[in-house]
C-alpha cells in the first residue's frame, strides 16, 4: 500500500505552503502520517457552563459563553486588555496582559464569544487570564467530541493541524493490516475505529484511560508501532544475511602466537565469546555482533584475537574508537602485542599531519598495513582498504547516529563504504549493557555476546559519597594514596552550559591541587589540548611519573592504567549514571583495593540522590543500567535527542513490555507467511523513516 501524497489542506497559497513545510518538519508528509499524528491531550469544549456556575468551580478549566459589554485597554498596574462578558447568570472579566491591537476589534462590545480557561477571583470578581476564546453566533453548535491538542512545531497552529488531519482522515485507505483472526487472537481493537476514536473521543469516554494511554485504542496504536519496528529490524537482519562477506576461517600462526604471548589466561567468559565470534567469522555473510562486557571485563584482548583471525585469513582488520585518547591507547597496546609477531599496524586519526596521513593511507590501500587503528577518521574521506575483512567498533554507543548509520548501512550496500565487493564483518563493543526490552527492540538485528565475568584477582571498588565541604580530607587521602605508590584520577565537574567554563575549572582545579600537593606530580588532561600534548600527559601517567591526573570526562571511556586505584569525582551529582559507572571503571583494574569518592554539593535533588545511592550500592553494570532506565526512561537512555525519529512515539518500553513480546511473535509469523501484510504494515507505519530504526 503506497503512501498517498498529501494534497494541500487549504488552497495553495504561500501561507499554506509555509505550513506544509512545517508539517514536513514534523515528519508529516503523507495522509497516513497525519492520521498517525495522535493528540497529546484533549480539551473539553462540548459543554457551556453558566458564568455564575463557572465562578463556583474556580480552579478547573471551564467554557463559558457571553456577550462583550466592555472592552478597554487599561494602564494600571500595567498595560492590559480588559474585556467584560455577560450571560444571564452573571459577568466575567477576561484579562490579557499580552495582546494585539486587533483584539480590541475582535472583542468589540456586542460580540458573542466562547471563552475557555480557569476562573479566578480577582479584584473585580470572577476573571479568566488569557483565556482561549472565539467569536460565535448565537446558537452555534457545540462540538460533540473532545477537541484534540496535537504535538505541533513552532508556528504551526492547532487550527491548521486539526483541519489537515481531519481532511486526511477522510482520504486514507483504512484497510486493517491485521486480519480479523489475528485481532481476535490478540484481543486488539480495529485500526480505523481506534484511530478515529483517538482523534475525536466522545465526551463520555474514560479520560484517565485516554490520558494514561491504557485505552484499547491506544493499545492498538502501540502494538502496531512495535510491530512495525520488529518487522523492520527483522528485515534488516535478513538483508544482512543475504549479503556476501569474505569468510575468515583461519585461526593460524598469528592467533596462536598471540594467545601464547599474553601475560594472562583468558577468563572462561572471554573464551566463550571468542568462540562465538570465531564461528561468525567463518561464515560467508557479514557478522553483526555486539560484544557486551562491563568496564574492565577485558574486551580489548578479545577484539585483538578476532583481528588476528582476520589477518591469519589473509584480510585486513580495522579498529575504531570514539576518542583520540582511547584510540591511541589501543594502538600502542595492540601494536606492542602484535608488531613483534610481524604484523604491521597503522594509525589513523583526524589530527595526523598531511604527510603522515598520506603515508598511513598508502599502507592501508596497498594492504601493507594488516591492522588499522584509529578514530572515526577511519570511515572518512579517502580511506580505501585493500582487503578489509573485519571492522571493530569500540564503545559503539559513543558514536553519533550518523556515524553508526554510515557503518551499518553504507557498509551493507552495494557501493559500500569500504570500496569493495564484499561487506566486512562487524564487531561492536560496549560496556553499557542493554536491558532486555531494549535488546529486543532497538538491537533486535544484532547478535549479542556477553562477558559476564571479570578477570580474577580484582578487589571490588568501594564507593563513598562525600560532601564537597570535606575536600581537604579528600586531598589528604589523595596524598596518602600517592605515598603508597598508587595513582589517582581527579575528575573535574561537568559544566554542560559552557565548555570555556569547564576548561577554566579544570585548569583551576589543577593549580589548587598542584599547590596543595607540592611533593607530587599533578598532571592535567582535557579535550582542548592537542593530541600530542594529551599523549605526553597520558604517557607520564601510564608510566607512573604523574601521580595525580586531573581530567575532564575525556578519560571517561577505555583508559586503562591498572596502577590507578583512587578516583575522585567532583560534583558527581551533575553526571549521569552510566557516565559515573564508566568513570569509576578507570580504577579497580589492578589487584589493589580501589576507592571511588563521589563529591557532591548539597543540597541534593531527589534524582541526583538516587543516582549517587545507586553508585554506592552496586558496581554491577547491568544493575546500574536497569536503574538508569528506571530513572530516565528509555528515550533518554538511548539519547533521545540523538536518535530523534528512531524513538517510539506511542509505546513505552517499560510499561508495554508485554506488547513488545507479542509484537515480536507476530512479526515472526508474518515474515514467514504473509509478505503482503508485512509490506502494507511497514508502508503505513514507517513510510520513509525505516532507516532510522536500524541505528
Ligand atoms: P574493557 O572491557 O573495559 O575494555 P580492557 O580490555 O581494557 O577492559 O581490560 C581491562 C584490563 O584487564 C586490561 O589491563 C587488560 O589487559 C586486563 N585483562 C584482560 N583480560 C584479562 C584476563 N583474562 N586476566 C587478567 N587480566 C586481563
Ligand atoms: Mg575497553
XYZ file of C-alpha atoms and ligand atoms in Angstrom:
723
model
C 0.000 0.000 0.000
C 1.952 3.055 -1.182
C 1.572 6.145 0.994
C -0.620 8.646 -0.827
C 0.928 12.068 -1.269
C -0.818 14.626 0.828
C -2.825 17.207 -1.033
C -2.786 20.703 0.419
C -5.370 21.046 3.144
C -6.270 24.541 2.027
C -5.833 26.414 -1.259
C -2.202 26.516 -2.293
C -1.388 29.999 -1.151
C 2.110 30.878 0.031
C 0.855 30.676 3.570
C -0.378 27.143 3.085
C 2.925 26.010 1.657
C 4.796 27.565 4.577
C 2.582 25.475 6.825
C 3.243 22.469 4.623
C 6.937 22.901 5.238
C 6.278 22.987 8.912
C 4.249 19.806 8.634
C 7.129 18.206 6.788
C 9.430 19.255 9.600
C 7.247 17.255 11.953
C 7.672 14.316 9.592
C 4.100 14.686 8.324
C 4.309 14.123 4.589
C 1.565 11.705 3.651
C -2.058 11.480 4.676
C -1.229 8.440 6.764
C 1.499 10.396 8.567
C -1.139 12.938 9.533
C -3.600 10.288 10.564
C -0.989 8.750 12.842
C -0.147 12.100 14.390
C -2.128 11.470 17.533
C -3.203 14.006 20.155
C -1.155 14.805 23.219
C -4.262 15.675 25.190
C -7.791 16.978 24.782
C -9.871 19.965 25.662
C -13.485 19.626 26.571
C -15.420 22.180 24.534
C -18.561 20.105 24.432
C -20.247 21.932 27.307
C -21.000 25.509 28.210
C -21.307 26.449 31.845
C -23.241 29.488 33.070
C -20.793 32.173 34.238
C -22.124 32.084 37.779
C -21.522 28.360 37.996
C -18.060 28.628 36.404
C -17.172 31.051 39.179
C -18.031 28.371 41.718
C -15.818 25.726 40.158
C -12.862 28.078 40.163
C -9.534 26.309 39.684
C -10.503 23.932 36.909
C -10.991 24.885 33.286
C -14.469 25.724 32.096
C -16.061 27.062 28.954
C -18.490 29.958 29.134
C -20.336 31.964 26.515
C -21.376 35.599 26.774
C -21.683 38.927 25.038
C -18.988 41.590 25.403
C -20.242 44.526 27.471
C -16.973 46.395 27.904
C -13.618 46.317 26.135
C -10.883 48.628 27.410
C -7.168 48.960 27.389
C -6.123 49.821 30.928
C -2.749 51.122 32.037
C -2.638 50.269 35.701
C -0.850 48.398 37.122
C 0.423 47.748 33.590
C -0.894 47.946 30.059
C -3.553 45.287 29.586
C -6.715 44.494 27.702
C -9.740 44.045 29.954
C -12.904 42.634 28.432
C -16.138 42.037 30.342
C -18.631 39.471 29.099
C -22.074 38.705 30.453
C -24.637 35.937 30.208
C -27.961 35.560 32.006
C -26.268 34.383 35.184
C -23.522 36.957 35.674
C -20.427 38.728 34.362
C -16.818 37.730 33.964
C -13.645 39.642 33.126
C -11.180 38.349 30.510
C -7.749 39.834 31.135
C -4.954 39.859 28.524
C -1.523 41.047 29.564
C -0.112 40.450 26.102
C -2.396 41.316 23.236
C -2.537 42.651 19.724
C -4.303 45.885 18.792
C -6.599 43.864 16.534
C -8.031 42.067 19.536
C -9.909 45.193 20.605
C -11.797 44.898 17.299
C -12.358 41.140 17.589
C -13.765 41.682 21.048
C -15.769 44.816 20.368
C -18.793 45.462 22.570
C -21.734 43.346 21.406
C -19.620 40.419 20.150
C -20.656 36.977 21.356
C -17.691 34.888 22.466
C -16.934 31.442 23.846
C -14.072 31.526 26.315
C -12.186 28.640 27.894
C -9.919 28.948 30.864
C -9.602 28.764 34.596
C -11.808 31.109 36.545
C -10.137 33.060 39.353
C -11.441 35.570 41.765
C -9.801 38.872 41.026
C -10.310 42.364 42.294
C -13.312 42.863 40.020
C -14.894 39.490 40.691
C -14.662 36.389 38.502
C -11.973 36.566 35.828
C -10.022 34.484 33.328
C -6.461 35.434 32.487
C -5.531 34.772 28.858
C -8.470 32.510 28.076
C -8.733 30.756 24.727
C -11.673 32.376 23.003
C -13.501 32.609 19.721
C -16.302 34.731 18.374
C -19.527 32.802 17.705
C -23.090 33.405 16.639
C -25.912 32.670 18.986
C -26.891 29.001 18.748
C -23.644 27.876 17.022
C -23.472 24.143 17.673
C -21.010 22.798 20.229
C -18.513 20.121 19.249
C -19.721 16.603 20.023
C -16.267 15.192 20.646
C -13.369 16.284 22.818
C -11.079 18.677 20.966
C -7.652 17.171 20.266
C -4.472 19.052 21.066
C -1.672 17.863 18.786
C 2.079 17.981 19.126
C 2.910 20.993 16.969
C 6.093 22.557 15.789
C 6.817 26.218 16.073
C 4.463 28.386 14.081
C 2.011 25.621 13.314
C -1.432 26.383 14.690
C -3.716 23.792 16.222
C -6.435 25.004 13.883
C -4.307 24.269 10.835
C -3.225 20.883 12.146
C -6.771 19.886 13.087
C -8.007 20.766 9.642
C -5.175 18.985 7.863
C -5.720 15.889 9.983
C -9.497 15.951 9.597
C -9.032 16.088 5.818
C -6.527 13.279 5.862
C -8.915 11.157 7.915
C -11.363 11.341 5.017
C -8.837 10.299 2.412
C -6.740 7.445 3.727
C -7.069 3.786 2.962
C -8.435 2.294 6.141
C -7.776 -1.340 5.381
C -6.684 -3.063 8.562
C -3.220 -4.536 8.179
C -4.059 -7.221 10.730
C -6.521 -9.943 9.832
C -9.750 -10.324 11.836
C -8.438 -13.662 13.102
C -5.255 -12.057 14.388
C -7.175 -9.220 16.037
C -9.400 -11.750 17.719
C -6.463 -13.783 18.915
C -4.574 -10.750 20.244
C -7.715 -9.090 21.633
C -6.909 -5.916 19.759
C -9.304 -3.219 18.573
C -9.669 -2.498 14.835
C -7.371 0.115 13.333
C -9.884 2.524 11.856
C -12.104 2.713 14.926
C -9.082 3.158 17.200
C -7.576 5.994 15.202
C -10.860 7.810 14.817
C -11.621 7.496 18.481
C -8.244 8.923 19.449
C -8.687 11.938 17.194
C -12.251 12.611 18.263
C -13.122 10.916 21.526
C -16.743 11.065 22.657
C -17.282 13.274 25.721
C -18.272 10.346 27.938
C -15.007 8.458 27.385
C -12.848 7.256 30.286
C -10.499 10.219 30.247
C -7.965 8.611 32.521
C -7.522 5.660 30.211
C -7.093 8.123 27.401
C -4.506 10.228 29.186
C -2.594 7.254 30.548
C -2.728 5.652 27.129
C -4.166 2.463 28.524
C -7.378 2.717 26.484
C -7.767 -0.162 23.984
C -7.480 2.343 21.135
C -4.033 3.321 22.389
C -3.073 -0.304 22.893
C -3.779 -0.921 19.239
C -1.602 2.006 18.172
C 1.246 0.881 20.382
C 1.030 -2.647 19.120
C 1.097 -1.524 15.504
C 4.062 0.701 16.144
C 6.019 -2.030 17.884
C 5.118 -4.496 15.164
C 6.442 -2.123 12.525
C 9.643 -1.796 14.478
C 10.064 -5.548 14.836
C 9.354 -6.139 11.160
C 11.814 -3.526 10.108
C 14.559 -4.866 12.341
C 14.000 -8.443 11.253
C 14.105 -7.408 7.643
C 17.352 -5.549 8.160
C 18.706 -8.716 9.663
C 17.594 -10.777 6.680
C 19.013 -8.246 4.254
C 22.322 -8.507 6.030
C 22.313 -12.266 5.844
C 21.713 -12.020 2.132
C 24.914 -10.015 1.648
C 28.172 -11.659 0.938
C 31.164 -11.401 3.222
C 34.549 -12.962 2.941
C 34.798 -15.984 5.190
C 37.693 -15.667 7.629
C 38.181 -19.272 8.655
C 41.857 -19.421 9.595
C 42.884 -19.433 13.229
C 46.553 -19.801 12.431
C 50.076 -18.817 13.393
C 49.361 -15.268 14.428
C 46.367 -16.208 16.563
C 48.355 -18.963 18.189
C 51.458 -16.885 18.855
C 49.391 -14.006 20.115
C 47.471 -16.142 22.595
C 50.709 -17.748 23.739
C 52.351 -14.361 24.397
C 49.563 -12.967 26.537
C 50.663 -12.381 30.123
C 47.417 -13.869 31.405
C 44.893 -16.639 30.754
C 41.611 -15.703 29.141
C 38.687 -15.964 31.519
C 36.016 -18.549 30.782
C 33.711 -15.781 29.587
C 36.345 -14.370 27.247
C 36.915 -17.827 25.777
C 33.217 -18.370 25.275
C 32.606 -15.075 23.447
C 35.737 -15.628 21.389
C 34.304 -18.947 20.187
C 31.047 -17.179 19.235
C 32.937 -14.566 17.259
C 35.185 -17.125 15.608
C 32.179 -19.114 14.424
C 30.629 -15.957 12.909
C 33.804 -15.025 11.100
C 33.873 -18.398 9.390
C 30.530 -17.624 7.705
C 30.300 -16.013 4.309
C 27.689 -13.453 5.346
C 28.648 -10.476 7.482
C 28.751 -10.837 11.232
C 26.938 -8.091 13.114
C 27.775 -8.811 16.698
C 27.677 -6.727 19.828
C 30.208 -7.667 22.459
C 28.975 -6.523 25.814
C 31.046 -6.616 28.931
C 31.241 -4.435 31.944
C 34.081 -1.945 32.211
C 37.295 -3.819 32.882
C 35.985 -7.186 31.746
C 38.667 -7.455 29.076
C 37.028 -6.788 25.719
C 40.142 -5.423 24.040
C 42.022 -8.686 24.018
C 39.018 -10.495 22.554
C 38.848 -7.887 19.810
C 42.553 -8.301 19.119
C 42.104 -12.060 18.814
C 39.269 -11.534 16.354
C 41.548 -9.227 14.359
C 44.249 -11.914 14.428
C 41.823 -14.349 12.813
C 41.092 -11.880 10.014
C 44.821 -11.369 9.442
C 45.521 -15.101 9.592
C 42.880 -15.495 6.898
C 44.654 -13.026 4.648
C 42.489 -9.967 5.286
C 42.832 -6.590 6.965
C 41.117 -5.599 10.194
C 40.214 -2.117 11.423
C 39.582 -0.987 14.995
C 37.771 2.278 15.561
C 37.429 4.067 18.894
C 35.360 7.142 19.754
C 38.065 9.296 21.325
C 41.585 10.076 20.309
C 42.912 9.100 23.743
C 41.275 5.709 23.632
C 42.208 5.022 20.019
C 45.816 5.925 20.708
C 45.875 3.708 23.774
C 44.560 0.791 21.745
C 47.104 1.484 19.060
C 50.013 1.429 21.476
C 48.861 -1.617 23.355
C 47.930 -3.693 20.340
C 50.947 -2.640 18.305
C 53.098 -3.676 21.238
C 51.363 -7.053 21.242
C 51.325 -7.625 17.505
C 54.306 -5.943 15.898
C 56.796 -8.375 17.448
C 54.756 -11.068 15.714
C 55.330 -9.419 12.350
C 52.016 -7.567 11.957
C 52.117 -4.069 10.512
C 49.729 -1.824 12.474
C 48.751 1.568 11.023
C 47.481 4.554 12.990
C 44.913 6.941 11.553
C 43.317 9.927 13.244
C 41.989 13.315 12.235
C 44.895 15.098 13.847
C 47.626 13.450 11.791
C 49.700 15.765 9.663
C 49.020 15.575 5.962
C 52.187 13.664 5.226
C 51.595 11.085 7.952
C 48.030 10.667 6.838
C 49.049 10.106 3.231
C 51.565 7.527 4.361
C 49.034 5.708 6.505
C 46.508 5.741 3.669
C 49.063 4.337 1.255
C 49.798 1.458 3.604
C 46.096 0.768 4.042
C 45.480 0.905 0.328
C 48.347 -1.379 -0.598
C 47.439 -3.855 2.088
C 50.842 -3.443 3.768
C 49.034 -2.480 6.973
C 47.158 -5.553 8.151
C 45.630 -3.844 11.131
C 44.433 -0.241 11.182
C 43.555 1.526 14.406
C 42.061 4.973 14.710
C 39.176 7.317 15.359
C 36.221 7.854 13.021
C 38.800 9.214 10.574
C 38.779 5.555 9.529
C 35.403 5.839 7.864
C 36.053 9.249 6.420
C 37.150 10.590 3.093
C 39.666 8.818 1.036
C 40.391 5.775 3.152
C 40.438 2.784 0.856
C 41.233 -0.634 2.170
C 42.923 -3.246 0.064
C 41.082 -6.159 1.609
C 39.104 -5.297 4.693
C 37.605 -8.341 6.383
C 36.634 -7.124 9.833
C 35.653 -3.822 11.407
C 35.711 -3.500 15.184
C 33.997 -0.555 16.823
C 34.883 0.071 20.454
C 32.424 1.849 22.749
C 29.972 1.877 19.883
C 27.283 3.678 21.864
C 29.543 6.715 21.895
C 29.451 7.189 18.167
C 26.853 9.505 16.724
C 23.823 8.146 14.977
C 25.162 9.356 11.645
C 28.412 7.507 12.086
C 26.660 4.346 13.192
C 24.363 4.597 10.185
C 27.322 5.104 7.892
C 28.919 1.974 9.216
C 25.906 -0.209 9.494
C 24.156 0.716 6.284
C 26.627 2.026 3.780
C 28.800 -0.892 4.691
C 25.954 -3.173 3.716
C 25.082 -1.568 0.415
C 26.480 -2.382 -2.982
C 28.634 0.699 -3.322
C 29.924 0.184 0.103
C 31.883 2.421 2.367
C 34.928 0.284 2.174
C 35.070 0.318 -1.608
C 34.994 -3.398 -2.074
C 32.676 -6.091 -3.341
C 32.036 -7.933 -0.123
C 30.963 -6.470 3.171
C 33.272 -6.639 6.179
C 32.253 -8.444 9.323
C 31.447 -6.135 12.198
C 32.128 -6.434 15.874
C 30.785 -3.709 18.117
C 31.835 -3.390 21.705
C 30.114 -1.650 24.539
C 30.287 -1.526 28.296
C 26.819 -0.057 28.507
C 24.638 -3.093 28.947
C 21.359 -3.082 27.166
C 18.348 -4.085 29.210
C 16.268 -6.911 27.821
C 13.428 -4.880 26.340
C 15.822 -2.590 24.572
C 17.773 -5.524 23.284
C 14.552 -6.942 21.886
C 13.690 -3.743 20.116
C 16.477 -1.404 19.195
C 19.100 -4.055 18.887
C 16.965 -6.874 17.577
C 19.086 -7.426 14.494
C 22.320 -7.806 16.412
C 23.818 -10.972 17.724
C 24.934 -10.364 21.281
C 27.844 -11.859 23.220
C 28.274 -11.088 26.874
C 31.412 -11.214 29.009
C 29.837 -11.740 32.392
C 32.961 -12.305 34.439
C 35.833 -10.055 35.461
C 39.446 -11.224 35.271
C 40.485 -12.852 38.528
C 42.208 -11.063 41.366
C 40.247 -7.835 41.220
C 39.061 -6.427 44.505
C 35.726 -4.671 44.253
C 35.772 -0.891 44.191
C 34.489 0.766 47.346
C 32.411 3.838 46.601
C 31.832 6.652 49.090
C 29.587 9.635 48.743
C 31.252 12.676 50.326
C 30.104 16.235 50.906
C 32.140 18.747 48.910
C 32.999 20.697 52.060
C 35.212 17.795 53.152
C 37.504 18.439 50.208
C 40.527 18.945 52.463
C 40.188 15.452 53.885
C 39.873 14.138 50.363
C 43.103 15.861 49.365
C 44.777 14.233 52.396
C 43.595 10.939 51.144
C 44.967 11.570 47.680
C 48.303 12.328 49.277
C 48.253 9.143 51.335
C 47.427 7.031 48.264
C 50.333 8.541 46.329
C 52.667 7.886 49.267
C 51.739 4.229 48.980
C 52.754 4.259 45.340
C 49.204 4.349 43.992
C 47.905 6.749 41.365
C 44.843 8.943 41.404
C 42.302 10.343 38.931
C 40.639 13.595 39.863
C 37.661 14.257 37.610
C 36.556 17.865 37.235
C 32.952 18.914 37.310
C 30.905 18.714 34.182
C 29.718 22.135 33.095
C 27.357 21.445 30.262
C 26.412 25.025 29.543
C 29.895 26.209 28.822
C 32.936 24.431 27.572
C 35.051 27.503 28.337
C 33.952 27.444 31.950
C 34.627 23.734 32.144
C 38.184 24.248 30.922
C 38.701 27.094 33.337
C 37.521 24.912 36.213
C 39.851 22.124 35.138
C 42.807 24.479 34.976
C 41.974 25.962 38.372
C 41.493 22.563 39.960
C 44.841 21.542 38.589
C 46.500 24.649 40.038
C 44.972 24.230 43.523
C 45.807 20.536 43.680
C 49.358 21.129 42.494
C 49.725 23.777 45.218
C 48.170 21.556 47.896
C 50.330 18.574 46.919
C 53.745 20.127 46.293
C 55.627 16.842 46.610
C 53.541 15.128 43.911
C 53.408 15.344 40.142
C 49.948 16.572 39.187
C 49.027 16.327 35.506
C 46.134 17.811 33.565
C 44.319 16.476 30.533
C 41.292 17.978 28.819
C 39.530 17.941 25.494
C 41.026 21.131 24.125
C 44.620 20.005 24.328
C 46.422 18.985 21.182
C 46.613 15.198 20.807
C 50.370 15.274 21.194
C 50.096 17.233 24.463
C 47.468 14.831 25.736
C 49.678 11.951 24.846
C 52.632 13.299 26.819
C 50.467 13.591 29.932
C 48.818 10.198 29.444
C 52.202 8.575 28.899
C 53.539 10.129 32.064
C 50.538 8.792 33.938
C 50.857 5.320 32.392
C 54.495 5.164 33.395
C 53.684 6.228 36.931
C 55.588 9.520 36.711
C 52.435 11.562 37.127
C 50.793 10.727 40.459
C 47.560 12.607 40.179
C 45.766 13.108 36.881
C 43.292 15.971 36.842
C 40.935 15.316 33.957
C 37.687 16.237 32.319
C 35.461 13.460 31.023
C 37.952 12.827 28.193
C 39.104 9.891 30.294
C 35.585 8.528 30.537
C 35.978 5.544 28.276
C 38.592 2.942 27.843
C 41.582 4.471 29.599
C 43.483 1.646 31.219
C 46.143 2.319 33.859
C 45.925 -0.584 36.318
C 48.046 1.115 38.993
C 45.457 3.858 39.487
C 43.338 2.934 42.478
C 41.705 6.131 43.696
C 39.194 8.143 41.771
C 37.722 11.421 42.922
C 34.764 12.822 41.011
C 33.853 16.402 41.820
C 30.229 17.489 41.610
C 29.273 13.906 40.996
C 25.634 14.990 41.200
C 25.970 16.539 37.739
C 26.895 13.304 35.987
C 24.569 10.656 34.649
C 24.652 7.119 35.994
C 26.287 5.431 33.048
C 28.873 8.188 32.890
C 29.697 7.717 36.578
C 29.947 3.986 36.053
C 32.301 4.417 33.096
C 34.445 6.888 35.002
C 34.615 4.693 38.044
C 35.662 1.842 35.771
C 39.034 3.568 35.308
C 40.024 2.234 38.718
C 39.764 -1.286 40.062
C 41.774 -2.584 37.098
C 44.662 -3.975 39.088
C 44.820 -6.085 42.190
C 44.926 -3.170 44.658
C 41.735 -2.339 46.542
C 40.278 0.692 44.801
C 38.187 3.538 46.083
C 35.897 5.972 44.299
C 34.937 9.174 46.095
C 31.869 10.929 44.771
C 31.980 14.533 45.949
C 28.688 16.332 45.912
C 27.377 19.775 46.598
C 24.404 19.820 48.940
C 21.504 20.107 48.809
C 20.983 17.114 46.550
C 17.882 16.833 44.399
C 15.936 13.558 44.583
C 17.150 12.220 41.236
C 20.785 13.034 41.931
C 20.476 11.416 45.339
C 19.051 8.280 43.774
C 21.930 8.146 41.307
C 24.621 8.541 43.943
C 22.985 5.927 46.180
C 22.884 3.524 43.249
C 26.594 4.095 42.668
C 27.325 3.437 46.305
C 25.249 0.274 46.392
C 26.425 -1.532 43.294
C 29.287 -1.871 40.826
C 27.330 -4.186 38.554
C 26.914 -2.522 35.178
C 23.715 -4.410 34.404
C 22.081 -3.375 37.630
C 23.163 0.215 37.045
C 21.763 0.176 33.520
C 18.490 -1.207 34.823
C 18.173 1.553 37.409
C 19.244 4.141 34.895
C 16.440 3.034 32.653
C 14.076 3.312 35.580
C 15.203 6.814 36.486
C 15.474 8.217 32.988
C 13.184 6.175 30.788
C 14.325 4.560 27.552
C 14.192 7.715 25.454
C 16.832 9.457 27.496
C 18.667 6.209 27.992
C 19.302 5.909 24.304
C 19.920 9.596 23.900
C 16.552 10.713 22.631
C 17.806 13.899 21.112
C 20.389 11.989 19.168
C 18.255 9.229 17.873
C 15.368 11.582 17.090
C 12.911 9.757 14.911
C 14.163 6.374 15.953
C 12.225 6.717 19.171
C 8.918 5.061 19.599
C 6.213 7.658 19.699
C 3.460 5.782 21.459
C 4.721 2.625 23.064
C 6.651 2.834 26.297
C 9.214 0.111 26.647
C 8.793 -0.046 30.379
C 5.036 -0.257 30.719
C 4.381 -2.002 27.416
C 6.859 -4.821 27.606
C 4.104 -7.419 27.205
C 3.227 -5.822 23.877
C 6.835 -5.946 22.716
C 6.852 -9.684 23.177
C 3.576 -10.137 21.306
C 4.749 -7.881 18.509
C 7.906 -9.902 18.165
C 5.993 -13.161 17.829
C 3.533 -11.727 15.336
C 6.400 -10.244 13.296
C 7.953 -13.665 13.115
C 4.775 -15.249 11.791
C 4.036 -12.510 9.268
C 7.518 -12.558 7.806
C 7.215 -16.277 7.324
C 3.674 -16.470 5.950
C 2.402 -13.137 4.766
C 4.819 -10.801 2.941
C 1.991 -8.640 1.590
C 0.889 -7.739 5.089
C 4.462 -7.008 6.059
C 4.760 -4.538 3.186
C 1.451 -2.873 3.962
C 2.204 -2.529 7.630
C 5.679 -1.105 7.106
C 4.456 1.347 4.495
C 1.744 2.561 6.836
C 3.906 2.969 9.896
C 7.346 3.785 8.688
C 7.000 5.411 5.309
C 10.486 6.699 4.669
C 11.714 6.528 8.211
C 12.768 2.923 8.235
C 16.463 3.707 8.063
C 16.490 5.417 11.404
C 15.219 2.443 13.310
C 18.237 0.409 12.450
C 20.811 2.647 14.078
P 37.285 -3.298 28.849
O 36.386 -4.488 28.724
O 36.754 -2.288 29.808
O 37.633 -2.710 27.520
P 40.072 -3.900 28.907
O 40.074 -4.688 27.673
O 40.627 -2.532 28.882
O 38.605 -3.848 29.505
O 40.780 -4.775 30.039
C 40.970 -4.298 31.343
C 42.275 -4.771 31.907
O 42.209 -6.168 32.201
C 43.439 -4.598 30.972
O 44.537 -4.141 31.721
C 43.667 -5.985 30.408
O 44.992 -6.175 30.000
C 43.310 -6.849 31.591
N 42.833 -8.195 31.260
C 42.037 -8.533 30.223
N 41.747 -9.854 30.256
C 42.391 -10.366 31.336
C 42.471 -11.670 31.910
N 41.852 -12.715 31.367
N 43.214 -11.812 33.027
C 43.826 -10.749 33.586
N 43.787 -9.501 33.095
C 43.074 -9.294 31.995
Mg 37.538 -1.000 26.551
